[in-house]
PDB file of C-alpha atoms in Angstrom:
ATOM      1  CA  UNK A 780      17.449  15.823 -14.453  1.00  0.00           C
ATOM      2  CA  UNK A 781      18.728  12.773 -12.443  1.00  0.00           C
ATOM      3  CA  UNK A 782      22.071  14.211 -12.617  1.00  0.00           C
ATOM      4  CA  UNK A 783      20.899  17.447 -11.003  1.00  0.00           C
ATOM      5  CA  UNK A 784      18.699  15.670  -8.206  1.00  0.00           C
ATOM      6  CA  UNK A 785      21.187  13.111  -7.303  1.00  0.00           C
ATOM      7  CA  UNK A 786      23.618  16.042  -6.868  1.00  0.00           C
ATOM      8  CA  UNK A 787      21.835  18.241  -4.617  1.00  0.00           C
ATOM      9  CA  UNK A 788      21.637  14.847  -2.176  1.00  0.00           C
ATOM     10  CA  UNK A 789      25.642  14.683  -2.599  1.00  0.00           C
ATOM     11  CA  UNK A 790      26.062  18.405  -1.841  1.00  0.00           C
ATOM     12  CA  UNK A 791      24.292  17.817   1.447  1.00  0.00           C
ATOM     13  CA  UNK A 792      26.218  14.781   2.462  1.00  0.00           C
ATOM     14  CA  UNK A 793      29.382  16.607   1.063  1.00  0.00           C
ATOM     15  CA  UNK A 794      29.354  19.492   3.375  1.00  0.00           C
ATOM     16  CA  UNK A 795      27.953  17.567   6.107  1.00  0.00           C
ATOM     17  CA  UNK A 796      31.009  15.280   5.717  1.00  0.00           C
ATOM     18  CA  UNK A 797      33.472  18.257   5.896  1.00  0.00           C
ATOM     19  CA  UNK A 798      32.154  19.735   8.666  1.00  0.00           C
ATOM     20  CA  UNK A 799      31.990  16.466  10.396  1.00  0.00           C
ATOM     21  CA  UNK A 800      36.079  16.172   9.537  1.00  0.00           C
ATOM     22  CA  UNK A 801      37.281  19.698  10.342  1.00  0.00           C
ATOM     23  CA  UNK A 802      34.656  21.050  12.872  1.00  0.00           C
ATOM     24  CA  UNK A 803      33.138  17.656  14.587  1.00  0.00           C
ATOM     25  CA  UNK A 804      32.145  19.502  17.893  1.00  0.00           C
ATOM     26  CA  UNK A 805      29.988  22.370  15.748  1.00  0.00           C
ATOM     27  CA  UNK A 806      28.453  19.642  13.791  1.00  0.00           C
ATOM     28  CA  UNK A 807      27.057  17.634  16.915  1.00  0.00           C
ATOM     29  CA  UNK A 808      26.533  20.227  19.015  1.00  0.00           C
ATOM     30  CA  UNK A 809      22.860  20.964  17.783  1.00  0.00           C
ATOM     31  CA  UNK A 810      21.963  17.607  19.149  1.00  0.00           C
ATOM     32  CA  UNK A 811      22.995  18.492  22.697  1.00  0.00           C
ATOM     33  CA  UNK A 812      26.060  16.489  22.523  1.00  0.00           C
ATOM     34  CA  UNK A 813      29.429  17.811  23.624  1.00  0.00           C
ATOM     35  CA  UNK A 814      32.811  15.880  22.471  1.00  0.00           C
ATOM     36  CA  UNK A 815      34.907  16.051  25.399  1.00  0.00           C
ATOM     37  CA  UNK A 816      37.526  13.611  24.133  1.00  0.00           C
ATOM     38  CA  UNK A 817      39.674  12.501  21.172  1.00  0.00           C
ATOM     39  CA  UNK A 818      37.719   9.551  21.106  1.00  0.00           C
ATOM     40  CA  UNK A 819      34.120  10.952  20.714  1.00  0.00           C
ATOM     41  CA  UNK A 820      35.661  13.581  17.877  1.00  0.00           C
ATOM     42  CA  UNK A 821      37.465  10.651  16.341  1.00  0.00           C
ATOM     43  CA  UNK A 822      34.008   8.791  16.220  1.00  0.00           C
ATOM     44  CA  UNK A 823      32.179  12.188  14.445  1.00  0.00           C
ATOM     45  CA  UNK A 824      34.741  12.376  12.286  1.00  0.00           C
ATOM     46  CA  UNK A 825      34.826   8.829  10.922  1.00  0.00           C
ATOM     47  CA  UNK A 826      30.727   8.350  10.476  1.00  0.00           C
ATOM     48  CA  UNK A 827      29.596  11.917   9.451  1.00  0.00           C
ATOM     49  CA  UNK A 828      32.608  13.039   8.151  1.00  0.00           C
ATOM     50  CA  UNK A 829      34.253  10.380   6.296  1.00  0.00           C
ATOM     51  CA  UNK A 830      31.419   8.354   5.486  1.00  0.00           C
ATOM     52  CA  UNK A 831      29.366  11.574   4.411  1.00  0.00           C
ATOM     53  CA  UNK A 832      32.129  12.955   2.417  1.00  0.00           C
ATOM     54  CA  UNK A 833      32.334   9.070   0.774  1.00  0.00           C
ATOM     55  CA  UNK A 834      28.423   8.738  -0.014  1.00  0.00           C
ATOM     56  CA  UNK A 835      29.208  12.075  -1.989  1.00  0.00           C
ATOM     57  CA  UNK A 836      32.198  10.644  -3.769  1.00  0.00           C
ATOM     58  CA  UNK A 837      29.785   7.565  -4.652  1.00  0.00           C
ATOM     59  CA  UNK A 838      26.902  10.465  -5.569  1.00  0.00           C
ATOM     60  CA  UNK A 839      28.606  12.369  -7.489  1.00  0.00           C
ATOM     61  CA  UNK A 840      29.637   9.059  -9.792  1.00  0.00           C
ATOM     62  CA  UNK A 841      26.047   8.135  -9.833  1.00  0.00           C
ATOM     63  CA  UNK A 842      25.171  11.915 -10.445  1.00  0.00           C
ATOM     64  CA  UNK A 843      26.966  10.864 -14.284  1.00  0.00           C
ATOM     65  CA  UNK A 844      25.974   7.417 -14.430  1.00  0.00           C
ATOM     66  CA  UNK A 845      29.498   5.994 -14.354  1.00  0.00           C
ATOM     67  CA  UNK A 846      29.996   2.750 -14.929  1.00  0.00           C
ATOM     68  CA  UNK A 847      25.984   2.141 -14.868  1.00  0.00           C
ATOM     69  CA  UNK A 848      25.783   2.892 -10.718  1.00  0.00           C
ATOM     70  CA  UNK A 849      23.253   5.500 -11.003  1.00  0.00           C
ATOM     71  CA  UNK A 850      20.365   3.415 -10.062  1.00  0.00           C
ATOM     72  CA  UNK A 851      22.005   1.423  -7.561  1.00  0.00           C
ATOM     73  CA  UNK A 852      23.545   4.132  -5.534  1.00  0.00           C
ATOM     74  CA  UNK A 853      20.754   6.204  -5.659  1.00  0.00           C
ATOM     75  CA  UNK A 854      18.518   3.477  -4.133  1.00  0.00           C
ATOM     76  CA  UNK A 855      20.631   2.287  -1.900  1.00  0.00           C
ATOM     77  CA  UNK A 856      21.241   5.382  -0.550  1.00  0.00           C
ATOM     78  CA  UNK A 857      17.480   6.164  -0.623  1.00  0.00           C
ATOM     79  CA  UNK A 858      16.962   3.185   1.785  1.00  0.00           C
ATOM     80  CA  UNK A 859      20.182   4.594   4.080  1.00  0.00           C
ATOM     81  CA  UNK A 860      18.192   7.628   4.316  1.00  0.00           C
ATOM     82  CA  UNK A 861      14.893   6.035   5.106  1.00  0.00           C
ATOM     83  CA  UNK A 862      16.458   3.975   7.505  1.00  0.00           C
ATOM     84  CA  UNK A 863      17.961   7.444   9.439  1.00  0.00           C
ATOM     85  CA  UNK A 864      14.532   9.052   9.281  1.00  0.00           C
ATOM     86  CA  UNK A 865      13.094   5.676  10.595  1.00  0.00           C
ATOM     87  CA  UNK A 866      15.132   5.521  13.634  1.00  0.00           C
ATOM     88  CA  UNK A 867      14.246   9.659  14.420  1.00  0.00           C
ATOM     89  CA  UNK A 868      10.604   8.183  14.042  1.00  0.00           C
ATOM     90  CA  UNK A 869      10.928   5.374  16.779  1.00  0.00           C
ATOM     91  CA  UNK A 870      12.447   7.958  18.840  1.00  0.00           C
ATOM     92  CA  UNK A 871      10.005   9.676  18.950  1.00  0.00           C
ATOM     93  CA  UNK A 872       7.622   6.946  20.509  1.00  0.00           C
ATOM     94  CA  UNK A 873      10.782   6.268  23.147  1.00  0.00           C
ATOM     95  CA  UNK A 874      11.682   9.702  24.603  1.00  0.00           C
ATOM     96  CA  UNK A 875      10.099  12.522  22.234  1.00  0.00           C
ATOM     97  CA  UNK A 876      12.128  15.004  21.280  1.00  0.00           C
ATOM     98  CA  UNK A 877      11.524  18.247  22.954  1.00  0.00           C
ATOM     99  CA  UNK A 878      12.039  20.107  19.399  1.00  0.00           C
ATOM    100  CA  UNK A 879      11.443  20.577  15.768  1.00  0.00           C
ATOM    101  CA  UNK A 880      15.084  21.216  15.611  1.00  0.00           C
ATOM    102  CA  UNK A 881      17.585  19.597  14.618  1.00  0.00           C
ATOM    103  CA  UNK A 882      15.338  15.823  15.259  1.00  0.00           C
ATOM    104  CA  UNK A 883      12.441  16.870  12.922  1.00  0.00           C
ATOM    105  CA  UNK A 884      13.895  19.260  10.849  1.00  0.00           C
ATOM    106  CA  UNK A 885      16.695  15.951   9.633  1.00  0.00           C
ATOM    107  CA  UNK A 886      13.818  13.909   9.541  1.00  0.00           C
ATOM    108  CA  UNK A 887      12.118  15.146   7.040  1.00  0.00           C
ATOM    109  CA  UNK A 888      15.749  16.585   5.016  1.00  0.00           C
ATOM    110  CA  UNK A 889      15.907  12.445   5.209  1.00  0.00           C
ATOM    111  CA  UNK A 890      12.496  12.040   3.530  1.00  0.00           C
ATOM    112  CA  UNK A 891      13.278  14.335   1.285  1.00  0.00           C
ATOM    113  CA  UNK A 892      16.336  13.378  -0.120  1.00  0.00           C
ATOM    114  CA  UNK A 893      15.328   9.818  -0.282  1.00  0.00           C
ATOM    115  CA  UNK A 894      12.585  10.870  -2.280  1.00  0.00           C
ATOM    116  CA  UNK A 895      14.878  13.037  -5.182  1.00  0.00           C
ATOM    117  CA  UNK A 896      17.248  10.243  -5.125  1.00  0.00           C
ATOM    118  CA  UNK A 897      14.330   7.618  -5.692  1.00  0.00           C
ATOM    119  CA  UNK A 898      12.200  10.002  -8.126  1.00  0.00           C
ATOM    120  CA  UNK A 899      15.759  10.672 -10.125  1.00  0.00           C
ATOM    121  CA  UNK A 900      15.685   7.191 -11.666  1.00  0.00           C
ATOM    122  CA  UNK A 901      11.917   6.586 -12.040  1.00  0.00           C
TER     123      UNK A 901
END
């Protein structure tokens, strides 16, 4: 069962990491942001896309217990994703959102996944 949960987390960050590497523009553009330079689509690329598509590398190892990472990884990414959520949270105190989506909608996806990955090594 951890296998399972742990992998639906790294399918998320997975794609989220590929679109961030071959379509950063379409990726950011629900937030209202437009990247108008090689700069700004070299920045997508490098946090959502590689990092996501490395988190799901480092999943998918956990996913199978390899090496004994499983609980590690899936806690540490737990807090990662708490910490995301958190920041959506204080936002909301600082400028409020004008929209479920994308803000709320990722918040809770955040909660969410932090709580497989937690509850898949309890």
């Amino acid at each position: 069962m951890a296998a399972v949960l742990i992998g639906l987390v790294a399918v998320f960050f997975l794609g989220m990491g590929l679109l961030g590497l071959v379509a950063p523009g379409r990726l950011i553009a629900p937030f209202g942001i437009t990247l108008d330079s090689a700069t700004a689509r070299t920045e997508v690329r490098a946090v959502y896309g590689g990092f996501g598509v490395a988190v799901a590398v480092l999943l998918g190892f956990a996913a199978f217990d390899v090496g004994g990472i499983q609980r590690g990884v899936a806690i540490s990414v737990a807090v990662a994703l708490v910490g995301m959520a958190f920041g959506r949270l204080v936002a909301r105190f600082a400028e409020r959102p004008e929209r479920f989506y994308p803000s709320w909608l990722y918040f809770w996806v955040e909660l969410v996944m932090a709580a497989l990955l937690v509850a898949s090594v309890l």
